[in-house]
Amino acid sequence: MSMSEPAASRPPEDRATPDRLLHARTGTDVSPEDLVLASGQDVNPRTLEWAERKLAAEGPAALEKLLP
């Protein structure tokens, strides 16, 4: 956060992030790139191939398994 931002507009530090912001919605389109990035890897041909196989086997739920 910028120090010039008013304190009133900053979220409290002790507030938990709501679940709806932490979890992907299953049933939505998930691209191989989404899966690679969620896994913390760089997007490259090898990781895209891995993601395509994982999505083919598990569908969009594959993304849910990687996110908290």
PDB file of C-alpha atoms in Angstrom:
ATOM      1  CA  MET A   1       0.000   0.000   0.000  1.00  0.00           C
ATOM      2  CA  SER A   2       1.145   3.462  -0.742  1.00  0.00           C
ATOM      3  CA  MET A   3       1.841   5.652   2.254  1.00  0.00           C
ATOM      4  CA  SER A   4      -0.111   8.431   0.549  1.00  0.00           C
ATOM      5  CA  GLU A   5      -3.282   6.340   0.606  1.00  0.00           C
ATOM      6  CA  PRO A   6      -5.686   7.437   3.363  1.00  0.00           C
ATOM      7  CA  ALA A   7      -5.814   5.046   6.315  1.00  0.00           C
ATOM      8  CA  ALA A   8      -9.602   4.779   6.027  1.00  0.00           C
ATOM      9  CA  SER A   9      -9.341   3.189   2.578  1.00  0.00           C
ATOM     10  CA  ARG A  10      -6.782   0.569   3.648  1.00  0.00           C
ATOM     11  CA  PRO A  11      -8.097  -2.804   4.834  1.00  0.00           C
ATOM     12  CA  PRO A  12      -7.310  -3.696   8.429  1.00  0.00           C
ATOM     13  CA  GLU A  13      -4.198  -5.879   8.661  1.00  0.00           C
ATOM     14  CA  ASP A  14      -5.856  -8.416  10.966  1.00  0.00           C
ATOM     15  CA  ARG A  15      -8.831  -9.056   8.683  1.00  0.00           C
ATOM     16  CA  ALA A  16      -8.991 -12.441   6.953  1.00  0.00           C
ATOM     17  CA  THR A  17      -9.484 -12.676   3.201  1.00  0.00           C
ATOM     18  CA  PRO A  18     -13.000 -13.940   2.409  1.00  0.00           C
ATOM     19  CA  ASP A  19     -13.278 -17.473   1.006  1.00  0.00           C
ATOM     20  CA  ARG A  20     -14.888 -16.222  -2.199  1.00  0.00           C
ATOM     21  CA  LEU A  21     -11.620 -14.446  -3.009  1.00  0.00           C
ATOM     22  CA  LEU A  22      -9.389 -17.381  -2.133  1.00  0.00           C
ATOM     23  CA  HIS A  23     -11.053 -20.132  -4.113  1.00  0.00           C
ATOM     24  CA  ALA A  24     -11.700 -20.497  -7.810  1.00  0.00           C
ATOM     25  CA  ARG A  25     -15.191 -21.350  -8.923  1.00  0.00           C
ATOM     26  CA  THR A  26     -15.312 -24.872 -10.281  1.00  0.00           C
ATOM     27  CA  GLY A  27     -17.262 -25.257 -13.470  1.00  0.00           C
ATOM     28  CA  THR A  28     -15.779 -22.141 -15.031  1.00  0.00           C
ATOM     29  CA  ASP A  29     -13.300 -22.142 -17.858  1.00  0.00           C
ATOM     30  CA  VAL A  30      -9.809 -22.895 -16.613  1.00  0.00           C
ATOM     31  CA  SER A  31      -6.974 -22.568 -19.074  1.00  0.00           C
ATOM     32  CA  PRO A  32      -3.713 -24.499 -18.935  1.00  0.00           C
ATOM     33  CA  GLU A  33      -2.001 -21.157 -18.269  1.00  0.00           C
ATOM     34  CA  ASP A  34      -4.234 -20.623 -15.218  1.00  0.00           C
ATOM     35  CA  LEU A  35      -3.232 -24.004 -13.860  1.00  0.00           C
ATOM     36  CA  VAL A  36       0.483 -23.437 -14.444  1.00  0.00           C
ATOM     37  CA  LEU A  37       0.423 -20.042 -12.755  1.00  0.00           C
ATOM     38  CA  ALA A  38      -1.610 -21.349  -9.800  1.00  0.00           C
ATOM     39  CA  SER A  39       1.004 -24.058  -9.314  1.00  0.00           C
ATOM     40  CA  GLY A  40       3.728 -21.398  -9.045  1.00  0.00           C
ATOM     41  CA  GLN A  41       5.556 -22.527 -12.174  1.00  0.00           C
ATOM     42  CA  ASP A  42       6.676 -20.570 -15.221  1.00  0.00           C
ATOM     43  CA  VAL A  43       4.576 -20.887 -18.358  1.00  0.00           C
ATOM     44  CA  ASN A  44       6.592 -22.866 -20.896  1.00  0.00           C
ATOM     45  CA  PRO A  45       5.871 -25.743 -23.285  1.00  0.00           C
ATOM     46  CA  ARG A  46       6.674 -28.403 -20.662  1.00  0.00           C
ATOM     47  CA  THR A  47       4.436 -26.937 -17.945  1.00  0.00           C
ATOM     48  CA  LEU A  48       1.625 -26.231 -20.418  1.00  0.00           C
ATOM     49  CA  GLU A  49       1.712 -29.877 -21.500  1.00  0.00           C
ATOM     50  CA  TRP A  50       1.540 -30.930 -17.839  1.00  0.00           C
ATOM     51  CA  ALA A  51      -1.427 -28.607 -17.263  1.00  0.00           C
ATOM     52  CA  GLU A  52      -3.272 -29.850 -20.333  1.00  0.00           C
ATOM     53  CA  ARG A  53      -2.925 -33.458 -19.135  1.00  0.00           C
ATOM     54  CA  LYS A  54      -4.055 -32.506 -15.627  1.00  0.00           C
ATOM     55  CA  LEU A  55      -7.079 -30.587 -16.921  1.00  0.00           C
ATOM     56  CA  ALA A  56      -8.022 -33.476 -19.209  1.00  0.00           C
ATOM     57  CA  ALA A  57      -7.907 -35.883 -16.275  1.00  0.00           C
ATOM     58  CA  GLU A  58      -9.405 -33.706 -13.516  1.00  0.00           C
ATOM     59  CA  GLY A  59     -11.265 -30.897 -15.258  1.00  0.00           C
ATOM     60  CA  PRO A  60     -11.592 -27.447 -13.636  1.00  0.00           C
ATOM     61  CA  ALA A  61     -11.361 -29.056 -10.177  1.00  0.00           C
ATOM     62  CA  ALA A  62      -7.616 -29.393 -10.827  1.00  0.00           C
ATOM     63  CA  LEU A  63      -7.300 -25.672 -10.086  1.00  0.00           C
ATOM     64  CA  GLU A  64      -9.179 -26.019  -6.779  1.00  0.00           C
ATOM     65  CA  LYS A  65      -6.687 -28.637  -5.640  1.00  0.00           C
ATOM     66  CA  LEU A  66      -3.818 -26.164  -6.075  1.00  0.00           C
ATOM     67  CA  LEU A  67      -5.410 -23.193  -4.346  1.00  0.00           C
ATOM     68  CA  PRO A  68      -5.774 -22.792  -0.573  1.00  0.00           C
TER      69      PRO A  68
END
